[in-house]
Tab-separated table of C-alpha atoms in Angstrom:
chain	number	residue	atom	x	y	z
A	399	MET	CA	-12.047	-4.675	11.779
A	400	ILE	CA	-14.617	-1.856	12.737
A	401	LEU	CA	-15.988	-1.013	16.222
A	402	ILE	CA	-19.365	0.247	16.035
A	403	ILE	CA	-20.020	2.327	19.144
A	404	SER	CA	-23.096	3.192	20.794
A	405	GLU	CA	-23.088	4.898	24.155
A	406	PRO	CA	-25.887	6.895	26.127
A	407	GLY	CA	-26.489	10.219	25.085
A	408	GLU	CA	-23.768	10.149	22.194
A	409	GLU	CA	-24.141	9.680	18.376
A	410	THR	CA	-23.336	6.147	17.225
A	411	ARG	CA	-19.629	6.267	15.900
A	412	GLU	CA	-17.117	3.904	14.134
A	413	PHE	CA	-13.770	3.325	15.121
A	414	ASN	CA	-11.467	1.392	12.733
A	415	LEU	CA	-9.025	-0.934	14.186
A	416	GLN	CA	-5.485	-1.560	12.474
A	417	PRO	CA	-3.313	-4.127	14.111
A	418	GLY	CA	-2.212	-2.954	17.616
A	419	THR	CA	-3.282	-2.304	21.353
A	420	TYR	CA	-6.196	-0.046	22.106
A	421	SER	CA	-7.079	1.159	25.571
A	422	LEU	CA	-10.703	1.747	26.322
A	423	GLY	CA	-12.419	4.034	28.940
A	424	ARG	CA	-13.476	7.373	30.534
A	425	SER	CA	-10.189	8.997	30.285
A	426	ASP	CA	-8.631	11.359	27.584
A	427	GLU	CA	-5.613	9.094	28.164
A	428	ASN	CA	-7.560	6.095	26.379
A	429	ASP	CA	-7.051	5.176	22.557
A	430	LEU	CA	-10.670	4.954	22.579
A	431	LEU	CA	-12.589	7.579	24.949
A	432	ILE	CA	-15.831	6.593	26.231
A	433	LYS	CA	-17.789	9.360	28.154
A	434	ASP	CA	-20.301	6.661	29.525
A	435	SER	CA	-20.517	7.456	33.512
A	436	ASN	CA	-20.665	3.797	33.962
A	437	VAL	CA	-17.492	2.883	32.456
A	438	SER	CA	-14.056	3.037	34.420
A	439	ARG	CA	-11.409	5.452	33.661
A	440	LYS	CA	-9.243	2.305	32.350
A	441	HIS	CA	-12.074	-0.255	31.562
A	442	ALA	CA	-10.645	-2.462	28.996
A	443	ARG	CA	-8.041	-2.996	26.364
A	444	ILE	CA	-8.276	-4.619	22.682
A	445	LEU	CA	-5.498	-6.375	21.173
A	446	PHE	CA	-5.699	-6.877	17.322
A	447	LYS	CA	-3.247	-9.300	16.390
A	448	PRO	CA	-1.410	-9.190	12.770
A	449	ASP	CA	-3.020	-12.602	12.070
A	450	GLY	CA	-6.311	-11.145	12.432
A	451	THR	CA	-7.023	-12.233	16.191
A	452	LEU	CA	-8.736	-10.210	18.189
A	453	VAL	CA	-8.812	-10.129	21.997
A	454	ILE	CA	-10.309	-8.048	24.684
A	455	GLU	CA	-9.013	-7.914	28.435
A	456	ASP	CA	-10.996	-6.675	31.332
A	457	LEU	CA	-8.765	-4.046	33.117
A	458	LYS	CA	-10.235	-5.167	36.501
A	459	SER	CA	-13.096	-2.425	35.742
A	460	THR	CA	-15.786	-1.664	38.096
A	461	ASN	CA	-18.407	-3.094	36.134
A	462	GLY	CA	-16.998	-5.714	33.874
A	463	VAL	CA	-16.609	-6.608	30.114
A	464	ILE	CA	-19.918	-8.549	28.782
A	465	VAL	CA	-19.501	-10.296	25.413
A	466	ASN	CA	-22.565	-11.662	23.821
A	467	GLU	CA	-24.312	-11.121	27.383
A	468	SER	CA	-21.502	-13.381	29.279
A	469	ARG	CA	-18.885	-11.489	31.488
A	470	ILE	CA	-15.376	-12.285	30.532
A	471	LYS	CA	-12.761	-13.379	33.335
A	472	GLY	CA	-9.196	-11.896	32.310
A	473	LYS	CA	-8.966	-12.134	28.577
A	474	GLY	CA	-11.595	-13.071	25.821
A	475	ASN	CA	-11.491	-13.704	22.151
A	476	LEU	CA	-13.561	-11.293	19.578
A	477	ASN	CA	-14.894	-12.564	16.510
A	478	GLU	CA	-16.967	-10.507	13.857
A	479	GLY	CA	-20.752	-10.140	15.083
A	480	ASP	CA	-19.843	-9.989	18.657
A	481	VAL	CA	-21.397	-7.523	20.854
A	482	ILE	CA	-19.479	-5.987	23.931
A	483	LYS	CA	-20.955	-4.107	26.685
A	484	LEU	CA	-19.013	-1.471	28.810
A	485	GLY	CA	-21.380	-0.361	31.421
A	486	GLU	CA	-24.268	1.204	29.438
A	487	THR	CA	-22.170	1.322	26.298
A	488	THR	CA	-22.651	-1.478	23.647
A	489	ILE	CA	-19.859	-1.906	21.070
A	490	GLU	CA	-20.320	-4.204	17.832
A	491	VAL	CA	-17.449	-5.743	15.923
A	492	THR	CA	-17.980	-5.870	12.282
A	493	SER	CA	-16.113	-5.869	9.107
A	494	PRO	CA	-15.120	-2.714	7.112
A	495	ALA	CA	-17.887	-1.605	4.572
A	496	LEU	CA	-15.432	-1.121	1.868
A	497	ASP	CA	-14.589	-5.110	2.102
A	498	GLU	CA	-18.131	-5.862	1.552
A	499	THR	CA	-19.205	-7.824	-1.914
A	500	VAL	CA	-22.024	-5.754	-3.496
A	501	VAL	CA	-23.888	-6.885	-6.700
A	502	GLY	CA	-24.571	-4.532	-9.321
A	503	VAL	CA	-27.863	-2.362	-10.036
A	504	GLY	CA	-30.676	-4.321	-10.878
A	505	GLU	CA	-29.455	-7.634	-9.536
A	506	SER	CA	-31.277	-10.014	-7.347
A	507	THR	CA	-30.382	-11.711	-4.233
A	508	GLU	CA	-31.524	-15.031	-3.220
A	509	ALA	CA	-34.245	-13.335	-1.038
A	510	GLY	CA	-35.461	-11.545	-4.061
A	511	THR	CA	-34.519	-7.997	-3.344
A	512	VAL	CA	-32.720	-5.499	-5.622
A	513	VAL	CA	-29.558	-4.254	-4.349
A	514	MET	CA	-27.966	-0.666	-5.096
A	515	GLN	CA	-24.701	-0.705	-7.161
A	516	ALA	CA	-21.526	-0.871	-5.271
A	517	PRO	CA	-19.910	2.577	-3.845
A	518	HIS	CA	-17.632	4.284	-6.374
A	519	MET	CA	-14.072	4.237	-5.488
A	520	VAL	CA	-13.614	7.828	-5.372
A	521	PHE	CA	-16.471	10.384	-5.352
A	522	LEU	CA	-16.323	13.964	-5.157
A	523	GLU	CA	-19.194	16.468	-5.629
A	524	ASN	CA	-18.590	20.299	-5.531
A	525	VAL	CA	-15.149	19.884	-3.631
A	526	VAL	CA	-13.652	23.211	-2.916
A	527	LYS	CA	-10.227	23.437	-1.030
A	528	VAL	CA	-8.984	26.845	0.229
A	529	TYR	CA	-5.820	27.507	1.807
A	530	GLN	CA	-5.209	30.630	4.376
A	531	LEU	CA	-1.923	32.087	3.418
A	532	GLY	CA	-1.164	35.096	5.945
A	533	LYS	CA	-4.302	37.325	5.033
A	534	VAL	CA	-4.561	36.088	1.516
A	535	GLU	CA	-7.230	32.922	0.726
A	536	VAL	CA	-5.976	30.636	-1.961
A	537	LYS	CA	-8.756	28.749	-3.743
A	538	ALA	CA	-6.662	25.604	-4.758
A	539	LEU	CA	-9.740	23.603	-5.926
A	540	LYS	CA	-12.773	24.844	-7.297
A	541	SER	CA	-16.253	23.028	-7.472
A	542	ILE	CA	-14.862	19.840	-8.530
A	543	ASP	CA	-16.764	16.902	-9.407
A	544	LEU	CA	-15.375	13.409	-10.071
A	545	GLU	CA	-16.021	9.844	-10.189
A	546	VAL	CA	-13.638	7.077	-10.127
A	547	GLU	CA	-14.577	3.427	-10.468
A	548	GLU	CA	-12.590	0.329	-9.004
A	549	GLY	CA	-9.925	-0.823	-11.707
A	550	GLU	CA	-9.736	2.481	-13.547
A	551	PHE	CA	-6.493	3.825	-14.890
A	552	ILE	CA	-6.808	7.516	-15.149
A	553	SER	CA	-4.907	10.549	-15.274
A	554	VAL	CA	-5.005	14.116	-14.106
A	555	CYS	CA	-3.123	16.815	-16.584
A	556	GLY	CA	-2.317	20.060	-15.931
A	557	PRO	CA	0.655	22.743	-15.430
A	558	SER	CA	2.225	22.644	-12.156
A	559	GLY	CA	0.205	25.034	-9.655
A	560	SER	CA	-3.039	23.949	-11.363
A	561	GLY	CA	-4.282	21.682	-8.256
A	562	LYS	CA	-3.152	18.354	-9.090
A	563	SER	CA	-1.329	17.474	-6.048
A	564	THR	CA	-4.041	19.210	-4.060
A	565	LEU	CA	-6.530	16.779	-5.535
A	566	LEU	CA	-4.472	13.963	-4.924
A	567	ASN	CA	-4.028	14.762	-1.403
A	568	LEU	CA	-7.811	14.686	-0.848
A	569	ILE	CA	-8.450	11.453	-2.702
A	570	GLY	CA	-5.305	10.119	-0.401
A	571	CYS	CA	-6.963	11.235	2.893
A	572	ILE	CA	-3.934	13.372	3.356
A	573	ASP	CA	-5.884	16.414	3.640
A	574	ILE	CA	-9.804	17.153	3.707
A	575	PRO	CA	-11.986	19.598	1.396
A	576	SER	CA	-12.965	23.077	2.711
A	577	SER	CA	-16.447	22.255	1.584
A	578	GLY	CA	-18.317	19.775	-0.539
A	579	LYS	CA	-18.568	16.016	-0.340
A	580	LEU	CA	-15.540	13.303	-0.587
A	581	SER	CA	-16.073	9.541	-0.320
A	582	ILE	CA	-13.525	7.075	-0.761
A	583	MET	CA	-14.301	3.582	-1.320
A	584	GLY	CA	-17.870	4.208	0.238
A	585	ASN	CA	-16.750	6.146	2.939
A	586	ASP	CA	-17.443	9.706	3.833
A	587	VAL	CA	-13.882	10.774	5.108
A	588	THR	CA	-14.945	14.291	5.883
A	589	LYS	CA	-16.459	12.735	8.925
A	590	PHE	CA	-13.267	10.959	9.934
A	591	SER	CA	-11.247	11.391	12.840
A	592	ASP	CA	-7.307	11.561	12.130
A	593	ALA	CA	-6.793	8.080	13.285
A	594	GLU	CA	-9.565	6.960	10.894
A	595	MET	CA	-7.987	8.927	7.945
A	596	SER	CA	-4.839	7.257	8.788
A	597	GLY	CA	-6.186	3.601	8.907
A	598	LEU	CA	-7.987	4.002	5.565
A	599	ARG	CA	-4.754	5.174	4.241
A	600	ASN	CA	-2.568	2.411	5.638
A	601	ARG	CA	-5.159	-0.450	4.818
A	602	SER	CA	-6.231	0.576	1.226
A	603	ILE	CA	-4.261	3.449	-0.673
A	604	GLY	CA	-0.776	3.120	-2.016
A	605	PHE	CA	1.671	6.259	-3.123
A	606	ILE	CA	4.117	6.736	-5.721
A	607	PHE	CA	6.039	9.977	-5.768
A	608	GLN	CA	8.158	11.732	-8.329
A	609	SER	CA	10.988	12.140	-5.736
A	610	PHE	CA	10.836	8.291	-5.048
A	611	ASN	CA	10.730	9.005	-1.348
A	612	LEU	CA	12.969	5.834	-0.411
A	613	ILE	CA	14.399	5.445	3.035
A	614	PRO	CA	18.369	5.801	1.886
A	615	VAL	CA	19.637	3.552	4.942
A	616	LEU	CA	17.336	0.561	3.784
A	617	THR	CA	17.824	-1.796	1.101
A	618	ALA	CA	15.289	-2.009	-1.787
A	619	PHE	CA	13.741	-5.142	-0.024
A	620	GLU	CA	13.481	-3.317	3.109
A	621	ASN	CA	11.951	-0.455	1.786
A	622	VAL	CA	9.457	-2.463	0.040
A	623	GLU	CA	8.662	-4.432	3.385
A	624	TYR	CA	8.344	-1.121	5.494
A	625	PRO	CA	4.679	-0.675	5.095
A	626	LEU	CA	4.028	-3.878	6.448
A	627	VAL	CA	6.315	-3.431	9.363
A	628	ILE	CA	3.990	-0.281	10.189
A	629	GLN	CA	0.932	-2.375	9.638
A	630	GLY	CA	2.169	-4.805	12.215
A	631	ILE	CA	2.319	-7.867	9.825
A	632	ALA	CA	4.270	-10.913	10.958
A	633	LYS	CA	7.823	-11.456	9.608
A	634	ASN	CA	7.104	-14.413	7.539
A	635	ILE	CA	4.380	-12.946	5.743
A	636	ARG	CA	6.447	-9.522	5.316
A	637	VAL	CA	9.150	-11.574	3.693
A	638	GLU	CA	6.918	-13.649	1.495
A	639	ARG	CA	4.815	-10.342	0.264
A	640	SER	CA	8.097	-8.123	-0.420
A	641	ALA	CA	9.990	-11.213	-2.330
A	642	SER	CA	6.821	-11.602	-4.574
A	643	ILE	CA	6.269	-8.183	-5.524
A	644	ILE	CA	9.871	-6.997	-5.953
A	645	LYS	CA	10.252	-10.050	-8.655
A	646	GLU	CA	7.126	-8.870	-10.139
A	647	VAL	CA	8.631	-5.103	-10.749
A	648	GLY	CA	11.947	-7.050	-11.940
A	649	LEU	CA	14.140	-6.070	-9.369
A	650	GLU	CA	14.926	-9.514	-7.775
A	651	GLU	CA	18.651	-9.280	-8.322
A	652	PHE	CA	18.686	-5.620	-6.662
A	653	SER	CA	17.041	-6.545	-3.545
A	654	LYS	CA	19.772	-6.006	-1.498
A	655	HIS	CA	20.926	-2.522	-3.090
A	656	LYS	CA	20.443	0.621	-1.140
A	657	PRO	CA	18.648	3.321	-3.326
A	658	ASP	CA	21.790	5.597	-4.050
A	659	GLU	CA	22.978	2.182	-5.900
A	660	LEU	CA	20.179	2.030	-8.038
A	661	SER	CA	19.109	3.994	-11.297
A	662	GLY	CA	15.933	6.256	-11.343
A	663	GLY	CA	13.664	3.960	-13.059
A	664	GLN	CA	14.968	1.142	-10.639
A	665	ARG	CA	14.181	3.459	-7.758
A	666	GLN	CA	10.792	4.360	-9.221
A	667	ARG	CA	10.162	0.481	-9.668
A	668	VAL	CA	10.764	0.123	-5.874
A	669	ALA	CA	8.325	2.856	-4.894
A	670	ILE	CA	5.757	0.824	-7.228
A	671	ALA	CA	6.377	-2.142	-5.251
A	672	ARG	CA	6.423	-0.576	-1.998
A	673	ALA	CA	2.939	1.136	-3.055
A	674	LEU	CA	1.615	-2.660	-3.933
A	675	VAL	CA	2.860	-4.514	-1.549
A	676	THR	CA	-0.413	-4.051	1.155
A	677	GLY	CA	-2.802	-4.908	-1.526
A	678	PRO	CA	-4.430	-1.510	-1.653
A	679	LYS	CA	-7.536	-0.851	-3.569
A	680	MET	CA	-6.035	2.455	-4.987
A	681	VAL	CA	-2.665	3.551	-5.953
A	682	LEU	CA	-1.998	7.432	-6.351
A	683	ALA	CA	1.009	8.625	-8.334
A	684	ASP	CA	1.962	12.347	-8.054
A	685	GLU	CA	3.957	13.157	-11.494
A	686	PRO	CA	5.522	9.501	-11.498
A	687	THR	CA	7.743	9.925	-14.441
A	688	ALA	CA	9.029	13.480	-13.813
A	689	ASN	CA	12.455	12.952	-13.056
A	690	LEU	CA	12.775	9.755	-15.584
A	691	ASP	CA	14.306	10.160	-19.067
A	692	THR	CA	11.723	9.486	-21.646
A	693	LYS	CA	12.817	5.566	-22.233
A	694	THR	CA	12.642	4.990	-18.371
A	695	GLY	CA	9.441	6.816	-18.019
A	696	ILE	CA	7.887	4.538	-20.845
A	697	GLU	CA	8.914	1.639	-18.934
A	698	ILE	CA	7.303	2.602	-15.733
A	699	LEU	CA	4.051	3.638	-17.458
A	700	ASP	CA	4.232	0.085	-19.147
A	701	LEU	CA	4.926	-1.524	-15.387
A	702	MET	CA	1.906	0.547	-13.822
A	703	GLN	CA	-0.390	-0.666	-16.656
A	704	LYS	CA	0.803	-4.147	-16.373
A	705	MET	CA	0.073	-3.852	-12.598
A	706	ASN	CA	-3.359	-2.178	-13.062
A	707	ASP	CA	-4.296	-5.154	-15.632
A	708	GLU	CA	-3.188	-7.988	-13.264
A	709	HIS	CA	-3.874	-6.729	-9.719
A	710	LYS	CA	-7.210	-4.834	-10.848
A	711	THR	CA	-5.855	-1.901	-8.613
A	712	THR	CA	-7.299	1.564	-9.512
A	713	PHE	CA	-4.398	3.841	-10.606
A	714	ILE	CA	-5.017	7.557	-10.513
A	715	PHE	CA	-1.991	9.967	-11.828
A	716	SER	CA	-0.996	13.558	-11.597
A	717	THR	CA	1.084	14.478	-14.733
A	718	HIS	CA	2.024	17.213	-17.243
A	719	ASP	CA	3.825	14.490	-19.322
A	720	PRO	CA	1.903	13.990	-22.508
A	721	LYS	CA	3.312	10.311	-23.020
A	722	ILE	CA	0.774	9.245	-20.404
A	723	GLU	CA	-2.027	10.292	-22.514
A	724	LYS	CA	-1.820	6.974	-24.775
A	725	TYR	CA	-1.986	4.884	-21.331
A	726	ALA	CA	-4.839	6.490	-19.466
A	727	LYS	CA	-8.219	4.843	-20.118
A	728	LYS	CA	-9.926	8.145	-19.050
A	729	ILE	CA	-8.048	11.731	-19.127
A	730	TYR	CA	-8.672	14.889	-16.857
A	731	ASN	CA	-7.428	18.209	-17.388
A	732	MET	CA	-6.894	20.876	-14.454
A	733	VAL	CA	-6.733	24.266	-15.189
A	734	ASP	CA	-6.581	26.933	-12.490
A	735	GLY	CA	-8.305	24.637	-9.810
A	736	ARG	CA	-11.222	23.453	-12.131
A	737	LEU	CA	-11.315	20.184	-13.397
A	738	GLU	CA	-12.460	18.980	-17.083
A	739	ILE	CA	-12.849	15.953	-19.190
């Protein structure tokens, strides 16, 4: 869910909620700081439960908590479209824009209006990324333009050091550009706070790494389940989702094995299952076949292509492996920080 916050003398801002507890008030110690002088230092608390239930609690504030023009006593449930008043501040509860269904260009709604096309999954315009190494500036990305649509299966090819990983870090909301426009699923992430970037990553983006990045003390099942634990998903739902995706990647009989008891290909299958278990809109794979032999690499590419076809998940690879060319529907080449198709 998203809170749209309008307070006196401040620009309207959005706050992305993930399952958890959030304190609201006029103090830096709050999860959501509100500068309004009519708001108490510890004014209210919002609980976003894993089952989707949203609850607001008045923390014995001076001016109270008003929901849809009615003052709540203690706790009250919130729903999409509700309007909260804290002092002179208005907070509207709404769903994330990236989950909205939008019809295509030129299609008419029942009201007879023509609407615009749904936003690109990824949109970069004149993106530059510069790193400061001591007194030296390193221009990792140079004027990058890129558009990726939902459900695409594309690769970014190029030698080590060409800028592929830097590009994936930007698309994955791990880093932000030095300049230029970067939009992920219709969200201008250059204006996001760290918490909002983290929320978008956790909710909508999966990652697959060449080194697998599995937690060695956890079983294959527990590694796959772990992102759902972080999201605060209820245990019965976690178990069901994890078991289903492990079966899909062909590791049902290995679910109790720890990473050091699995082959490289099996570990990468666990990594793929972990990336997909949250139902992300997009999966980013950084050199996913680099540490695999040719046969296993082809099996992994076949599996990811299958997942792309069945789940309609957008896949973006970085690679210098020529095998991937026959799988990718679109291939970009990265050379010295510049992207070409």
